[in-house]
Short mmCIF file of C-alpha atoms in Angstrom, two decimals:
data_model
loop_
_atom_site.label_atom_id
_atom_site.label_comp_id
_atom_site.label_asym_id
_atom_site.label_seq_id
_atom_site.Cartn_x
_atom_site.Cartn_y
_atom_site.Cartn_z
CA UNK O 14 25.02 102.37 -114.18
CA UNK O 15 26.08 98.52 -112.74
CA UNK O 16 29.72 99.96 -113.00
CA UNK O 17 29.18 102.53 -110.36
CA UNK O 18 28.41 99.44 -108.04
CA UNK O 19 30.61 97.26 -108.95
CA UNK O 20 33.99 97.42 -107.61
CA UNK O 21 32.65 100.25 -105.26
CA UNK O 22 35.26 101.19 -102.82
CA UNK O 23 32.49 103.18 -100.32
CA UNK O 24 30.19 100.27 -100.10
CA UNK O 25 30.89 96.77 -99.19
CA UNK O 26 27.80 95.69 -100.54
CA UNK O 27 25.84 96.30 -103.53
CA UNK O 28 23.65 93.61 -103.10
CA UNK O 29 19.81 93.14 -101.08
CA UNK O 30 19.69 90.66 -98.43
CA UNK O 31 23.48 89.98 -99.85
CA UNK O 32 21.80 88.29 -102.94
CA UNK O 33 20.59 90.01 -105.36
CA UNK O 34 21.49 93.21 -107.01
CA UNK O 35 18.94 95.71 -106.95
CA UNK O 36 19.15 96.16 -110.83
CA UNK O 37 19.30 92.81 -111.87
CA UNK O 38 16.80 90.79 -109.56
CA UNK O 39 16.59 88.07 -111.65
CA UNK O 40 20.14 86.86 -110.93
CA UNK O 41 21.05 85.71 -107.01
CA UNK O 42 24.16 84.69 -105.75
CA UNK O 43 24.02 82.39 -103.03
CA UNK O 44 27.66 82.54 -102.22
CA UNK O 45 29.21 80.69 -98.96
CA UNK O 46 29.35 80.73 -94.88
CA UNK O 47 32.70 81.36 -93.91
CA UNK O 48 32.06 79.86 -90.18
CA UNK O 49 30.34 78.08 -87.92
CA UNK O 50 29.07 81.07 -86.40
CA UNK O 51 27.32 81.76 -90.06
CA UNK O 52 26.47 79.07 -91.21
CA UNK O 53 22.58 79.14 -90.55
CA UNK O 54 21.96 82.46 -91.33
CA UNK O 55 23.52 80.88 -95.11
CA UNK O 56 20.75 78.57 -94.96
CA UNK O 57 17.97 80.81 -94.19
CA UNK O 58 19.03 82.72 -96.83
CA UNK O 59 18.75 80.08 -99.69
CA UNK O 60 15.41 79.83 -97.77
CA UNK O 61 14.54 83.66 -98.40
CA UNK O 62 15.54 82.96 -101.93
CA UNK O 63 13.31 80.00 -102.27
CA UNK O 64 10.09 81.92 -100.75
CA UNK O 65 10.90 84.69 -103.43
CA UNK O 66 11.29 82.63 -106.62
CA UNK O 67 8.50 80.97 -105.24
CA UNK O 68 6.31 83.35 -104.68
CA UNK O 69 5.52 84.25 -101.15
CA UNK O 70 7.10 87.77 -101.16
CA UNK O 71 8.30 90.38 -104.11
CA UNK O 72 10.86 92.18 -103.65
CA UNK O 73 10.39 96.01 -103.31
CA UNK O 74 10.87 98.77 -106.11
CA UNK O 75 14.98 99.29 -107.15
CA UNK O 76 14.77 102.48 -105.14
CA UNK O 77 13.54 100.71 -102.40
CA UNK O 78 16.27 97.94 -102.65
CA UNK O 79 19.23 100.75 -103.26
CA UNK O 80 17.88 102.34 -100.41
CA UNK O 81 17.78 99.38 -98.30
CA UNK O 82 21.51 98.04 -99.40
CA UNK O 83 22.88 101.35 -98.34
CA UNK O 84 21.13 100.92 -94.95
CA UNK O 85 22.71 97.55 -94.56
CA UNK O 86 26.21 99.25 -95.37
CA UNK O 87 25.54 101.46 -93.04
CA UNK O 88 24.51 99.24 -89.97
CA UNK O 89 28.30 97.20 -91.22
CA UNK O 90 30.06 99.66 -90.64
CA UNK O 91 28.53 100.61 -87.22
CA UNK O 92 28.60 96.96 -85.70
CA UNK O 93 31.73 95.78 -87.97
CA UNK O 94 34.41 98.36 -87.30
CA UNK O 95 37.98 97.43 -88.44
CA UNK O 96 36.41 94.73 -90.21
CA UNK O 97 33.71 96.17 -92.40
CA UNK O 98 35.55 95.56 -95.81
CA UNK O 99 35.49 91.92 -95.13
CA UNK O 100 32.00 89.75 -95.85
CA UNK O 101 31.59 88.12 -92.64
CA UNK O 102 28.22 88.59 -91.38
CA UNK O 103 29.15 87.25 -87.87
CA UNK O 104 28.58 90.56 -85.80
CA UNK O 105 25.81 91.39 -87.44
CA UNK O 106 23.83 88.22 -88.05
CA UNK O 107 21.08 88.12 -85.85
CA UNK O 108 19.83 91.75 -87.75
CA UNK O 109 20.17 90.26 -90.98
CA UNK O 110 18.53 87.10 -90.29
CA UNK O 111 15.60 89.11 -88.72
CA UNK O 112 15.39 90.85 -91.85
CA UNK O 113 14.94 88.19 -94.00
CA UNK O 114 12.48 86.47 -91.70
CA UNK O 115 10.49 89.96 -92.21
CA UNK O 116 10.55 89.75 -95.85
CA UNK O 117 9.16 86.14 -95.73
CA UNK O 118 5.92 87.55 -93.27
CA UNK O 119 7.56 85.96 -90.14
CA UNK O 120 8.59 87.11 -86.62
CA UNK O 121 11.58 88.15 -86.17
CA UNK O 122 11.67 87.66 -82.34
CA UNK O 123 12.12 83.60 -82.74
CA UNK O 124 12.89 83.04 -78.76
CA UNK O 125 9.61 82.26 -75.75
CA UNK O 126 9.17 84.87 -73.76
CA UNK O 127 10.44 88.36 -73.05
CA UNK O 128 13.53 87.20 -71.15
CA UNK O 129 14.31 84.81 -73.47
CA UNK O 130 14.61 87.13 -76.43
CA UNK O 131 16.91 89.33 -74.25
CA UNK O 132 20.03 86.94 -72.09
CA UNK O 133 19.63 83.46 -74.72
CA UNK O 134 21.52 83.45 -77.51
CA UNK O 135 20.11 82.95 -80.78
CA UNK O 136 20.68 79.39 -82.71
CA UNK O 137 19.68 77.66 -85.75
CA UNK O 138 16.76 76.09 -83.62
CA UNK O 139 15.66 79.38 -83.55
CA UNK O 140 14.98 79.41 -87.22
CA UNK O 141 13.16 76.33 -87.81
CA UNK O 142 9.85 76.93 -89.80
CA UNK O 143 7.15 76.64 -87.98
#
């Protein structure tokens, strides 16, 4: 069964919140930010990891999670384009990172004010626990 994931050629991901594979959740790779532009949305995720081993969330059933990593392929593809094979989140980052901040019971609109949320750009400032 984990061979038909591995190695995959029609997903670029087989893993949730690009941590942990659906059928072996206790095992997480952490992984690395390959820019600037990325390198928060690395951080929040060891933080996503943290809340889960510590507690605050579960994670969902394995169809859930399968279900949920194709979903994530999909949006990739859609906001990725030429570049979906490769593992930069850039384009996509402010989705993922309001995904995790949903798993961990938080809002994902960070920013004050209707306005705000739609012309400023996001930032790690944005993040900061509250």
């Amino acid at each position: 069964m984990l061979d038909s994931h591995i190695g995959n050629t029609h997903h670029n991901s087989c893993l949730i919140r690009e941590c942990i594979h659906p059928r072996i959740p206790q095992l997480a790779v952490i992984g690395f930010s390959e820019s600037f532009s990325n390198l928060y949305a690395s951080e929040i995720r060891c933080r996503w990891l943290a809340e889960l081993l510590d507690g605050t969330f579960k994670l969902p059933s394995v169809k859930e999670m399968e279900r949920d990593v194709r979903k994530w392929d999909e949006y990739l593809k859609r906001y990725s384009g030429e570049y979906y094979r490769r593992k930069c989140i850039g384009p996509v980052q402010i989705w993922y990172n309001d995904q995790l901040c949903k798993d961990m019971g938080r809002n994902p609109r960070r920013k004050k004010g209707f306005f705000a949320e739609l012309f400023e750009p996001y930032g790690p400032l944005d993040y900061v626990s509250s």
